[in-house]
Coordinates of C-alpha atoms in Angstrom, one line a residue:
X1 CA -116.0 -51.2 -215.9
X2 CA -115.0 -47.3 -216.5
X3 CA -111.7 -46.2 -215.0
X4 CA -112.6 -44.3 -211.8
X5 CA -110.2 -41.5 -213.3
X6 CA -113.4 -41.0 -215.7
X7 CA -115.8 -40.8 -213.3
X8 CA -114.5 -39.0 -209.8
X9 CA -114.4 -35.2 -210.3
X10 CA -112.1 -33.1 -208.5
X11 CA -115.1 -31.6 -206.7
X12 CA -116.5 -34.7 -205.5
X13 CA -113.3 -35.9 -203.8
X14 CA -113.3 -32.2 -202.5
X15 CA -116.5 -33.1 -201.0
X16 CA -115.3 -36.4 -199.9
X17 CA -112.4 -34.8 -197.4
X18 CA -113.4 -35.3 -194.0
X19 CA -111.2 -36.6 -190.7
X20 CA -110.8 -40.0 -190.8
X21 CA -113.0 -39.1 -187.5
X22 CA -116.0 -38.7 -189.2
X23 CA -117.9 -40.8 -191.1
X24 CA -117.4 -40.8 -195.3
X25 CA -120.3 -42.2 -196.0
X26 CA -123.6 -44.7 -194.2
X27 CA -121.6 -47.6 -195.4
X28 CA -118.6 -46.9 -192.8
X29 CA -118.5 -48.4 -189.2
X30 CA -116.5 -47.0 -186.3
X31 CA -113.1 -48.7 -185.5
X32 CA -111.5 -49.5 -182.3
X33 CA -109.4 -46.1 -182.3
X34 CA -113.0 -44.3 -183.0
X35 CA -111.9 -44.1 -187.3
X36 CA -114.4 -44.7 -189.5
X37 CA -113.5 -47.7 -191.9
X38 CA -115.6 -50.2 -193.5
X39 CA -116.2 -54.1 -192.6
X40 CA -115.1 -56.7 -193.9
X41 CA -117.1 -59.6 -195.8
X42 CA -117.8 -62.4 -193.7
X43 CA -116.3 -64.3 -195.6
X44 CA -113.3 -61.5 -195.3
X45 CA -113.8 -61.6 -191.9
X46 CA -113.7 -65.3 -191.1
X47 CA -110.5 -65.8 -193.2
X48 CA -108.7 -63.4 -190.7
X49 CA -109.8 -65.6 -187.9
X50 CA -109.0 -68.8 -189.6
X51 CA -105.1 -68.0 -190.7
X52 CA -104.4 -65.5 -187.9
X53 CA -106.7 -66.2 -184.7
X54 CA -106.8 -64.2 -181.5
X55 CA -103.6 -65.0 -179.7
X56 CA -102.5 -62.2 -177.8
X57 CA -105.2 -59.5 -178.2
X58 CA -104.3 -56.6 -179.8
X59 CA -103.3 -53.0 -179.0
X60 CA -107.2 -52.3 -177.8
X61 CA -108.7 -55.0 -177.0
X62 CA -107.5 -58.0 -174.8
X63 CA -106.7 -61.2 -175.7
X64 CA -110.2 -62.5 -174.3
X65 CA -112.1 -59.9 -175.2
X66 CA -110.6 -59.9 -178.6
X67 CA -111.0 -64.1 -178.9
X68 CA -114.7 -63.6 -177.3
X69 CA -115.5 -60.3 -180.2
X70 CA -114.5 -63.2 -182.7
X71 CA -116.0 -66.3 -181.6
X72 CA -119.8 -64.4 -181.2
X73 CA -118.9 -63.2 -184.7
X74 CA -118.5 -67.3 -186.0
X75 CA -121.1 -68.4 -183.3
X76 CA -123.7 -65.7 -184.9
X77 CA -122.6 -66.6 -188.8
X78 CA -122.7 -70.4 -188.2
X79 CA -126.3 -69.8 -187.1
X80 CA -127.2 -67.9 -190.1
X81 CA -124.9 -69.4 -192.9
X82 CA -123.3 -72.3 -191.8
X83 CA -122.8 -73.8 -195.3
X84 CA -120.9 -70.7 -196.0
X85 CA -118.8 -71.5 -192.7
X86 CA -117.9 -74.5 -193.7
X87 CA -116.9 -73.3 -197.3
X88 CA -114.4 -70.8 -195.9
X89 CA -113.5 -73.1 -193.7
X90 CA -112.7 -75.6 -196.0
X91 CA -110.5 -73.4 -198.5
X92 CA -108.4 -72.6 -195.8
X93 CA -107.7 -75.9 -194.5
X94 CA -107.4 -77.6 -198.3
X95 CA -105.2 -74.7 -199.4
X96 CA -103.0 -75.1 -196.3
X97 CA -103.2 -71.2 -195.7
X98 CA -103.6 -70.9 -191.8
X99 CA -100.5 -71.8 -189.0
X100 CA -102.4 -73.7 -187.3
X101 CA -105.5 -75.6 -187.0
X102 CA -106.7 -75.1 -183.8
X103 CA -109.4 -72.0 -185.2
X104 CA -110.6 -74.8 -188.1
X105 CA -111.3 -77.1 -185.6
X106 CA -113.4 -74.7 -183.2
X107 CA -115.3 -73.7 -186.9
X108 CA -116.0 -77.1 -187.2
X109 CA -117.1 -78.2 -183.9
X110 CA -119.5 -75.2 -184.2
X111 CA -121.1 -76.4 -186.9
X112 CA -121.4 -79.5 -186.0
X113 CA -123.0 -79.3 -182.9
X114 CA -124.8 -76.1 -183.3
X115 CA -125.7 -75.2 -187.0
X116 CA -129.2 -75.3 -187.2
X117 CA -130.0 -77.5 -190.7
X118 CA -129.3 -81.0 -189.9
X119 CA -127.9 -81.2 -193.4
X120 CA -124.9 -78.6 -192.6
X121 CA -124.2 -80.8 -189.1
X122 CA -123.5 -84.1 -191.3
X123 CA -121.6 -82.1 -193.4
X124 CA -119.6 -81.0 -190.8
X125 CA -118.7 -84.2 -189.0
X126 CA -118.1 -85.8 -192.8
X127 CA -115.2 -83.1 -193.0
X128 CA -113.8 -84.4 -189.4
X129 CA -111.3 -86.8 -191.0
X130 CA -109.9 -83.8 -193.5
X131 CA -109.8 -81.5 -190.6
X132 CA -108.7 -83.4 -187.9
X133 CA -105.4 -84.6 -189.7
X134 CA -103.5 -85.9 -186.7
X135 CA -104.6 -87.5 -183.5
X136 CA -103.7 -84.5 -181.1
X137 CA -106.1 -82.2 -183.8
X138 CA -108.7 -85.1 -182.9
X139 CA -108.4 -84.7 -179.3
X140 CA -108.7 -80.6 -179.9
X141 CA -111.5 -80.6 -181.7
X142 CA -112.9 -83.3 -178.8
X143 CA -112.7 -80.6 -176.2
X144 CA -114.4 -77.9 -178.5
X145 CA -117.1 -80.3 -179.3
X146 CA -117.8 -81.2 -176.2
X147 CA -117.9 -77.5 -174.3
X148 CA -120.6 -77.2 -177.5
X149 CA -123.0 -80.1 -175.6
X150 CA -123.5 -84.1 -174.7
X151 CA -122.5 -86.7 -177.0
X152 CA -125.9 -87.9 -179.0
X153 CA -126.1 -89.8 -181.9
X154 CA -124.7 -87.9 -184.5
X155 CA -121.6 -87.1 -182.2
X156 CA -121.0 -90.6 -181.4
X157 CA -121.7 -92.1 -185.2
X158 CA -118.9 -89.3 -187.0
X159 CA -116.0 -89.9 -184.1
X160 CA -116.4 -93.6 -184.7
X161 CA -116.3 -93.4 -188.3
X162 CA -112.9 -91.3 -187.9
X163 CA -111.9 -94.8 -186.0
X164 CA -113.1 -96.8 -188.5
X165 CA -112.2 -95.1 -191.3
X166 CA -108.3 -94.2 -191.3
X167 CA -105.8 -95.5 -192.2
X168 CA -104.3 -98.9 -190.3
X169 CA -100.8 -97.5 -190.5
X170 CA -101.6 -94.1 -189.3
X171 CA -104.1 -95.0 -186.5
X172 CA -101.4 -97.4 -185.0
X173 CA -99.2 -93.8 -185.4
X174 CA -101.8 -92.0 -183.4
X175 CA -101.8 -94.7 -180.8
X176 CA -98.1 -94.0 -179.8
X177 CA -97.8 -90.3 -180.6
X178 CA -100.7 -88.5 -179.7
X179 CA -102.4 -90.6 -176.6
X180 CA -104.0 -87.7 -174.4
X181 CA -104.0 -83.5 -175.2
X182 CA -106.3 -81.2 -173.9
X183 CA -107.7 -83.2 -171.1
X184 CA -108.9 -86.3 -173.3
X185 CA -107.2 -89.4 -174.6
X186 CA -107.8 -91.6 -177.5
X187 CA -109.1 -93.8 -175.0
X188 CA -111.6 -91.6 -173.7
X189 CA -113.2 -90.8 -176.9
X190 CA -113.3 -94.9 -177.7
X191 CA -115.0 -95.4 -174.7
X192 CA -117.9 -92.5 -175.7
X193 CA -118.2 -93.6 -179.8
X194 CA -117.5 -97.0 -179.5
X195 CA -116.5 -97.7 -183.3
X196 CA -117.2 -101.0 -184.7
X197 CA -114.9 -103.4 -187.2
X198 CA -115.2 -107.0 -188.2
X199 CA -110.9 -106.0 -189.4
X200 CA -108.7 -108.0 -186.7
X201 CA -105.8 -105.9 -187.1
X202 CA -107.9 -102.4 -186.6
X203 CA -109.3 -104.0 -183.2
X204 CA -105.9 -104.5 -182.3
X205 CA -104.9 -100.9 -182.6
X206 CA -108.0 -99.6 -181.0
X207 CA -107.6 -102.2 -177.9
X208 CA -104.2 -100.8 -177.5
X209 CA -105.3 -97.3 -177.4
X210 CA -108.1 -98.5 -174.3
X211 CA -105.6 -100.2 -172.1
X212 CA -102.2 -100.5 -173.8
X213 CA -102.4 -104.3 -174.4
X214 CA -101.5 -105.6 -178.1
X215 CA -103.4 -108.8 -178.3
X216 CA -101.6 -111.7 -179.6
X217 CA -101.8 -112.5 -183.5
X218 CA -102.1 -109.3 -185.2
X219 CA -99.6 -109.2 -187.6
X220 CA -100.0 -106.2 -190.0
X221 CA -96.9 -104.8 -190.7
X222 CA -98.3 -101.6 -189.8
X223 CA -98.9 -102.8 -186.0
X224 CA -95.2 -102.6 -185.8
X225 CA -94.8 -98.6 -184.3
X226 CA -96.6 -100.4 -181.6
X227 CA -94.3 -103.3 -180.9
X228 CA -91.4 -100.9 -180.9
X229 CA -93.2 -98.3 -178.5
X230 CA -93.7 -101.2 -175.8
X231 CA -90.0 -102.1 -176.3
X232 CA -88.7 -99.1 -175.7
X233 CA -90.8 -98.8 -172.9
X234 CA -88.7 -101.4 -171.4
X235 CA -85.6 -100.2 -172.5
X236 CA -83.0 -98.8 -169.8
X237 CA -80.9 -96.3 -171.7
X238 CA -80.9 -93.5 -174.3
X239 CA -78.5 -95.6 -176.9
X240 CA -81.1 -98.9 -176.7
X241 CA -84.1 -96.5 -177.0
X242 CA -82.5 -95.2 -180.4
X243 CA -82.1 -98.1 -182.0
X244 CA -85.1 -99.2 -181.5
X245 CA -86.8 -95.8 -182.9
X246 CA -84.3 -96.4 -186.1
X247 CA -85.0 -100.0 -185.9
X248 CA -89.2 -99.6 -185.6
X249 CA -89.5 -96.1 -187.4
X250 CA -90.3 -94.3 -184.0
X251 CA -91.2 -90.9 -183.4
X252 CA -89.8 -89.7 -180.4
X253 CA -93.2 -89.4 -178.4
X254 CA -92.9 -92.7 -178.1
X255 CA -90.2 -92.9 -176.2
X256 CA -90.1 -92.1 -172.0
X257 CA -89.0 -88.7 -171.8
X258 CA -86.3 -89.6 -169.6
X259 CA -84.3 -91.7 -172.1
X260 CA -84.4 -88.8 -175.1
X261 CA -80.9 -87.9 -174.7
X262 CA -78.8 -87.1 -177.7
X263 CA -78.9 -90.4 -179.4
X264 CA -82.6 -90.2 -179.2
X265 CA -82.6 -87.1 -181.0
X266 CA -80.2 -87.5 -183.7
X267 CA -82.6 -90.9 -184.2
X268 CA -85.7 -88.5 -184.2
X269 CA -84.2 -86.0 -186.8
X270 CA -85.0 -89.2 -189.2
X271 CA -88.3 -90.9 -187.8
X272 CA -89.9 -87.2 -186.8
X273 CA -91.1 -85.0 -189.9
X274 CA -90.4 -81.5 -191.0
X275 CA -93.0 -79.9 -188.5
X276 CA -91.0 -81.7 -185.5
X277 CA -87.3 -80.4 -186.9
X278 CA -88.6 -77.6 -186.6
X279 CA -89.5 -76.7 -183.5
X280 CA -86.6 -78.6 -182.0
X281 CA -83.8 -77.4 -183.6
X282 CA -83.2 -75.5 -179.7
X283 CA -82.9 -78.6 -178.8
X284 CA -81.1 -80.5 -180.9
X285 CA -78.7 -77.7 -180.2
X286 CA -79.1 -78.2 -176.2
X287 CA -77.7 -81.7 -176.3
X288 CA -75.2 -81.2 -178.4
X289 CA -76.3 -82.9 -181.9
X290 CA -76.7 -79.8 -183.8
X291 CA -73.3 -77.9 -183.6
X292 CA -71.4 -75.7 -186.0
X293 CA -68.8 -79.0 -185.3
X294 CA -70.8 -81.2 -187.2
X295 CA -70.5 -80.0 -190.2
X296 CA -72.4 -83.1 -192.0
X297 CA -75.3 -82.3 -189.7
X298 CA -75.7 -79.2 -190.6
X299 CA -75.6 -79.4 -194.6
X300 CA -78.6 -82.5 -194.3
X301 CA -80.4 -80.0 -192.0
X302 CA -80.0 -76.9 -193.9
X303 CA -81.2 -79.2 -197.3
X304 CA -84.5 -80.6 -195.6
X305 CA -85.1 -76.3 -194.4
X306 CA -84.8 -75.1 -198.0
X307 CA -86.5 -78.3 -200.0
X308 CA -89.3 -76.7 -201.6
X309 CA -91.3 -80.0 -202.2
X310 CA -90.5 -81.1 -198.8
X311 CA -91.9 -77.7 -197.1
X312 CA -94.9 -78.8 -199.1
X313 CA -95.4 -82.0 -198.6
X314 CA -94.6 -81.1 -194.6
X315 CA -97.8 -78.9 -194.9
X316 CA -95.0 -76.3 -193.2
X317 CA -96.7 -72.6 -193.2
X318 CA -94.2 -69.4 -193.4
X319 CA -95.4 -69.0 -189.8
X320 CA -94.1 -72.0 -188.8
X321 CA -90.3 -71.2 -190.4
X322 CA -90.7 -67.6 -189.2
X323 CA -91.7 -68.5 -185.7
X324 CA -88.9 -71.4 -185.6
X325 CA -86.3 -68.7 -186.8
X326 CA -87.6 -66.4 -184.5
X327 CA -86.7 -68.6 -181.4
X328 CA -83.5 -70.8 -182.4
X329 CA -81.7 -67.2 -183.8
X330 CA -82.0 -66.5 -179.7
X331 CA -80.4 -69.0 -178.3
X332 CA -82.8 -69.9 -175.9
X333 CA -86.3 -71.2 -175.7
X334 CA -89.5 -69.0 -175.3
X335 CA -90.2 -69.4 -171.6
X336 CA -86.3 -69.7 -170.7
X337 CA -85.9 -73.2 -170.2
X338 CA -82.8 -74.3 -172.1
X339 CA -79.9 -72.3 -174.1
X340 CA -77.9 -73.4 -177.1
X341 CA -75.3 -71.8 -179.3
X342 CA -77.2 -71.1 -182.8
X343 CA -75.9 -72.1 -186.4
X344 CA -75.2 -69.4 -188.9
X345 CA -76.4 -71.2 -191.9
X346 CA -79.2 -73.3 -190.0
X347 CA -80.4 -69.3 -188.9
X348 CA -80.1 -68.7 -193.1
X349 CA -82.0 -72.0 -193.9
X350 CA -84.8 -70.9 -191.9
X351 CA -85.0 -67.4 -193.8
X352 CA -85.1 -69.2 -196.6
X353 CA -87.7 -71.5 -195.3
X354 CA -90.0 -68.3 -195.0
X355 CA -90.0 -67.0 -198.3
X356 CA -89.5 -70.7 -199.8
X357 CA -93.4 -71.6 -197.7
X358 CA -95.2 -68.9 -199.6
X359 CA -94.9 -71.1 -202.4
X360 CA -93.5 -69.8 -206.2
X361 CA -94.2 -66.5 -206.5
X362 CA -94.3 -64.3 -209.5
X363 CA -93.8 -60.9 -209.7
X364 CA -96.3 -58.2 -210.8
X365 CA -93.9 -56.0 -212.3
X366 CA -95.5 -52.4 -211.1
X367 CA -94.3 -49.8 -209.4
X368 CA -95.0 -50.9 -205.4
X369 CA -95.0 -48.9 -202.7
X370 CA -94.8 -50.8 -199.5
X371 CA -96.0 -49.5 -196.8
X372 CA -95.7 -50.5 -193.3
X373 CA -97.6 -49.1 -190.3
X374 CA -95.3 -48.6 -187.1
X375 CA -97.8 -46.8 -185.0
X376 CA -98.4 -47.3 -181.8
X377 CA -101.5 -49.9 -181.8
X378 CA -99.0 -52.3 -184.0
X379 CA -96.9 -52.7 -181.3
X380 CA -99.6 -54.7 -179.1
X381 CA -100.4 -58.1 -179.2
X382 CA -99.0 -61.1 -181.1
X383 CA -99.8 -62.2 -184.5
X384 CA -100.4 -66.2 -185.5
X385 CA -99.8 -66.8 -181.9
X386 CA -96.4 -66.8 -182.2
X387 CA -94.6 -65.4 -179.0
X388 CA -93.1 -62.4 -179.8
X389 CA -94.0 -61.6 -183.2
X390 CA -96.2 -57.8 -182.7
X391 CA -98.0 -56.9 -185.8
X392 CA -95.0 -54.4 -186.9
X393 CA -92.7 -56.7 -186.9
X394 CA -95.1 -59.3 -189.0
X395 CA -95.5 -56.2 -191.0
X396 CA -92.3 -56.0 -191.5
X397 CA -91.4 -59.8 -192.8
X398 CA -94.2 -59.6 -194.7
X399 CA -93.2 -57.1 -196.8
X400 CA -90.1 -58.5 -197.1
X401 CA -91.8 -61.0 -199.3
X402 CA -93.3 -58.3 -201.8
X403 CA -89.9 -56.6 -201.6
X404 CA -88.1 -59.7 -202.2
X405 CA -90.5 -60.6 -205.3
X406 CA -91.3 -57.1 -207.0
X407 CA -88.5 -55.6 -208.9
X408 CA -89.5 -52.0 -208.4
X409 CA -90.5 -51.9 -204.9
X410 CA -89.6 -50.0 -201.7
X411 CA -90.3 -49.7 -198.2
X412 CA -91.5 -46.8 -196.2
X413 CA -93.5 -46.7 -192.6
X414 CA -96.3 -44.4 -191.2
X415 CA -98.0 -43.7 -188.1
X416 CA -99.3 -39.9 -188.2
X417 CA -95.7 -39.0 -190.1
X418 CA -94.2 -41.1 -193.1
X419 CA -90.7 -41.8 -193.5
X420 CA -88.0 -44.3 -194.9
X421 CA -87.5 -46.6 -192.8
X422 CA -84.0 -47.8 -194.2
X423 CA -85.5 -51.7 -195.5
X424 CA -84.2 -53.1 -198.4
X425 CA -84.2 -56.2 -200.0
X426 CA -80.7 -57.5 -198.7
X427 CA -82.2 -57.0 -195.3
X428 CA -82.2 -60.3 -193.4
X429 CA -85.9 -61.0 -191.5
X430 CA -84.4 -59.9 -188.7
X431 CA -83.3 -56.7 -189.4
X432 CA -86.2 -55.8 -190.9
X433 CA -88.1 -56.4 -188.3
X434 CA -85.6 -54.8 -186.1
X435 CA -85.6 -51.2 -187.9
X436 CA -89.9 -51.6 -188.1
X437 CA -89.9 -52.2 -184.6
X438 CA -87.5 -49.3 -183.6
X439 CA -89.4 -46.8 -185.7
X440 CA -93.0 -47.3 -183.9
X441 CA -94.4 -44.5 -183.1
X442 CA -97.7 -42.2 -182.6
X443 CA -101.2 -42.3 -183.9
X444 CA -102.4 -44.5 -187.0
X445 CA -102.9 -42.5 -190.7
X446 CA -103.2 -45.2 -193.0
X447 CA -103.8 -42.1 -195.8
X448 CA -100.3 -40.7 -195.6
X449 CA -98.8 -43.5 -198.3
X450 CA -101.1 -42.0 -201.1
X451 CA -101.0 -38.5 -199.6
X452 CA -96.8 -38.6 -199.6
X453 CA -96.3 -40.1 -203.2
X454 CA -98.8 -37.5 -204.1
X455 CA -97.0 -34.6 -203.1
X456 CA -94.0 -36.0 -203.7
X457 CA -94.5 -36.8 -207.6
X458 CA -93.6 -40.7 -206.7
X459 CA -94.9 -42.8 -209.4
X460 CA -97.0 -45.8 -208.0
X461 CA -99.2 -48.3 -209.6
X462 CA -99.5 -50.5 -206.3
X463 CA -99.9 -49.1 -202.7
X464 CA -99.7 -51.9 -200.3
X465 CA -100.5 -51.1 -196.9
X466 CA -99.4 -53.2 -193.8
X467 CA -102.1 -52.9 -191.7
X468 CA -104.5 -53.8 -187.8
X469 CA -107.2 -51.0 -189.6
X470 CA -106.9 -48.7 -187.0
X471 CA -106.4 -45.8 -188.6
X472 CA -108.4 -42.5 -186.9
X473 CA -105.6 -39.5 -187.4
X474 CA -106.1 -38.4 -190.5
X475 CA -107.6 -35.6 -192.1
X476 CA -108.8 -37.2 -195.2
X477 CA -109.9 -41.0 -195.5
X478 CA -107.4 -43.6 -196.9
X479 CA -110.0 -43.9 -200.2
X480 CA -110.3 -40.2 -200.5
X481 CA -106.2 -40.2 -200.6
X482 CA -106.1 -42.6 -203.4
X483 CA -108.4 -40.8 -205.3
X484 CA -106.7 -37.4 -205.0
X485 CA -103.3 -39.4 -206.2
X486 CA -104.8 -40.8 -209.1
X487 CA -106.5 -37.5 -210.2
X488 CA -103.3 -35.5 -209.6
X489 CA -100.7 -37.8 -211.6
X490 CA -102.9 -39.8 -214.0
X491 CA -101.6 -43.4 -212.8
X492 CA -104.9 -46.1 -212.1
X493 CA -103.3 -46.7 -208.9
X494 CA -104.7 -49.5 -207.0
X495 CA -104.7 -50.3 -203.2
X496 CA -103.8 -53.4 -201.1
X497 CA -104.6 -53.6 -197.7
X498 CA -103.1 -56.6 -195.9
X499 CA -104.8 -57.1 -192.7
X500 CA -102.6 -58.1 -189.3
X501 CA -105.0 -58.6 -186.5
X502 CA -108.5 -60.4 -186.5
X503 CA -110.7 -57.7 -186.3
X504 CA -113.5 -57.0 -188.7
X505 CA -112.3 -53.7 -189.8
X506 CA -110.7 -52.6 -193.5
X507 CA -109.2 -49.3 -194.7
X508 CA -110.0 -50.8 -198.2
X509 CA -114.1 -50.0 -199.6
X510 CA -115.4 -53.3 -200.6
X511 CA -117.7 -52.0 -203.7
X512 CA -114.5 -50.6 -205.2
X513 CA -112.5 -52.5 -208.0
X514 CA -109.2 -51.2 -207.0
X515 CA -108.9 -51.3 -203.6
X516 CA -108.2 -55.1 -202.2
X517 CA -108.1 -56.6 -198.6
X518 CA -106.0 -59.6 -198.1
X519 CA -104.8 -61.7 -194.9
X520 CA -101.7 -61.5 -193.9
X521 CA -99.6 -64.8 -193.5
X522 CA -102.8 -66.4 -195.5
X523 CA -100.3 -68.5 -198.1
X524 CA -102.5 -67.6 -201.1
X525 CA -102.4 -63.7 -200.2
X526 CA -99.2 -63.3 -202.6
X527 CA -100.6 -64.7 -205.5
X528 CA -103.9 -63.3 -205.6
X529 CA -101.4 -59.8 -204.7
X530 CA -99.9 -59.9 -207.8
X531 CA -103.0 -61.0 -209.9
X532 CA -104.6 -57.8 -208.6
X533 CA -101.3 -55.4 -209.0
X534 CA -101.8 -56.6 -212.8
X535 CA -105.5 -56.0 -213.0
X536 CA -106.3 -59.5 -213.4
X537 CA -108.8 -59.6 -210.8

């Protein structure tokens, strides 16, 4: 492919300056802050939905109006490509990319209830068991599937085989850790498939799961969560309830809530997995077992938060570390309920949890320019459906990972002005996010990166922009900006556009080979980063 540098004259960029108002060419489409920008592929399109969802709405639209803009977009491509769908769909949920699994499921119960080729709805329930990991994604995708319609045949046939099919050891799991969510219970989806063994042992479980009897003689050793869970049903306090979890391998879910004191808890730090330390370590703090007085404690906690094989093996997304840091750096839970007094190095662990998730990056090793949109619009909404976490400030920790990895790289931020915004790579998460979120301001230019370094002589291989698309200030388009840069200082500069919010909108021209829209938080965005910043894709 000729370098664009050959082929764009001065005069046709000259031709090409118009306000981000107006359109650049037939190809654009109008944004939510009336810019024109370009649309995504679906493919593009559904990976945003997939790793990011529509928690929280955004600085335009609503969080129902933005979750209903995105499910008629999946309802309408399911109906016309729901192989592809399922493709996407499946990436994401192999590659472990997305937070959380709640947008996979709804994917999948579209397709398999509404995709129109028979063919694509067997496919769809033969994924169930990959999907659905856990028994509370079960009972999600339950609900979905059954807003979608009535439970025929094929509905009945691939729940039962999920039955059938798993694992002794981990269906006896489900039957004491995940018994109802979302307004169904294992035992209500047993009653509707009615799944079918000739395996004692398996009829056992699923018995237990209808009305909480073991029958006698079923001795598989993996039967055993069960006879634990009833024990501690019966037990009377907290210590009794402990033993038996260390005793029986227990998670805590299957012990009454009114005996999981602090014995309980220090028990559950080693029956419970990664996923479950985090997101309690608030309340491992609240009763008192995770203290800056334990000092034990805290160096086995800190070594599970920054075991790289572990974070994999846990399935833990950055989100998941960023979100946990996030609320025990507080001291006190989301909605209020509960305080605790927070550990320095547990509050490191965690920021090292972050960058550790993303897996092992390598650098590019071009000149980066990172920057970071602090308009207004990027102060709106949530992002991952993580409570408190606007798109600036996941701006901002996201960049922290390029800034962390690249060896010439520096932050700035825009909104209709550019300036330094004071980041550097000894910046903790925190403060990072702080000094993005203190610098929002104004109306969206997503041009002003390429237009600064321009006038500024700043030599720049890679612009990465931090990004919800809604760019509309401008007086030139972000694409005419990075032409004008590389015809004025002779550098093949490329573009990156990570997207923040779900929307179908990109700064970034899809037919060009150097401009590049990724997902933000999407675990394989880094990667595929740097094999673009090194022309390799």
């Amino acid at each position: 492919m000729k370098n664009l540098l050959n082929v764009i004259s001065p005069r046709s960029i000259q031709k090409m300056a118009r306000r981000q108002t107006e359109r650049l060419e037939a190809r654009q489409t109008v944004n939510n802050a009336g810019g024109f920008v370009y649309t995504l592929s679906d493919e593009g399109r559904l990976t945003r939905f997939l790793v990011l969802g529509t928690d929280g709405g955004t600085f335009y639209a609503s969080e129902r109006q933005h979750t209903v803009q995105a499910t008629d977009f999946v309802r309408e491509l399911v109906a016309r490509d729901a192989e592809k769908a399922l493709r996407v769909t499946l990436d994401i949920v192999r590659g472990h990319r997305a937070p959380k699994p709640d947008p996979a499921l709804l994917l999948l119960a579209l397709i398999a209830k509404t995709a129109p080729n028979a063919e694509d709805r067997k496919a769809a329930w033969d994924a169930l068991p990959e999907v659905a990991r856990t028994g509370t994604m079960l009972l999600h995708f339950l609900a979905f599937a059954d807003a979608l319609g009535g439970w025929g045949r094929l509905t009945r046939q691939g729940v039962a085989r999920v039955y059938e099919d798993a694992p002794l050891e981990k269906l006896a799991l489900w039957a004491v850790k995940y018994k109802a969510r979302d307004g169904w219970s294992q035992a209500d989806a047993l009653r509707k498939a009615h799944p079918k063994t000739g395996d004692a042992n398996r009829n056992a479980v699923l018995k237990f799961m209808v009305d909480g009897v073991l029958p006698d003689g079923a001795t598989d050793a993996a039967l055993r969560v069960i006879e634990g869970h009833l024990l501690a049903l019966a037990a009377t306090t907290d210590h009794a309830a402990a033993n038996l979890m260390t005793h029986y391998g227990l998670p805590i879910e299957a012990v009454p809530t009114h005996l999981r004191g602090a014995e309980v808890y220090h028990a559950a730090m080693h029956t419970n997995g990664l996923t479950w330390l985090l997101r309690n370590l608030g309340n491992l703090g609240r009763v008192g077992v995770l203290s800056v007085n334990d000092r034990e404690l805290v160096r086995e906690v800190v070594k599970r938060l920054t075991d790289a094989e572990a974070l994999k093996r846990g399935r833990i997304h950055p989100l998941d570390a960023l979100k946990a840091r996030l609320v025990y750096a507080q001291g006190r839970g989301v909605k209020g309920k509960g305080e605790w007094l927070p550990v320095p190095k547990v509050v490191d662990a965690l920021e090292d949890a972050f960058m550790t998730a993303f897996g092992n990056i390598q650098p590019a090793g071009t000149r980066h320019l990172l920057a970071l949109d602090v308009s207004g619009s990027m102060t709106m909404g949530t992002v991952g459906g993580v409570p408190g976490l606007t798109p600036n400030m996941a701006a901002a920790a996201m960049g922290m990972v390029a800034l962390r990895t690249e060896p010439d790289a520096f932050t700035m931020g825009f909104a209709k002005q550019f300036r330094a915004l004071g980041i550097t790579p000894k910046d903790t998460l925190e403060s990072a996010m702080h000094k993005a979120q203190s610098a929002s301001f104004g109306a969206t230019d997503c041009a002003l990166p390429m237009i600064w370094a321009a006038r500024e002589g700043v030599q720049v291989d890679t612009f990465v922009v931090y990004t919800d698309n809604e760019t509309w200030a401008g007086k030139i388009h972000p694409k005419v900006a990075l032409d004008q840069y590389r015809q004025k200082t002779g550098i093949g500069a490329r573009l990156i556009v990570v997207g923040l919010t779900a929307t179908e909108f990109t700064i970034a021209d899809p037919v060009r080979a150097d401009m590049l829209d990724v997902v933000g938080f999407d675990t394989a965005a880094p990667g595929v980063m740097t094999a673009f910043a090194r022309g390799e894709v």
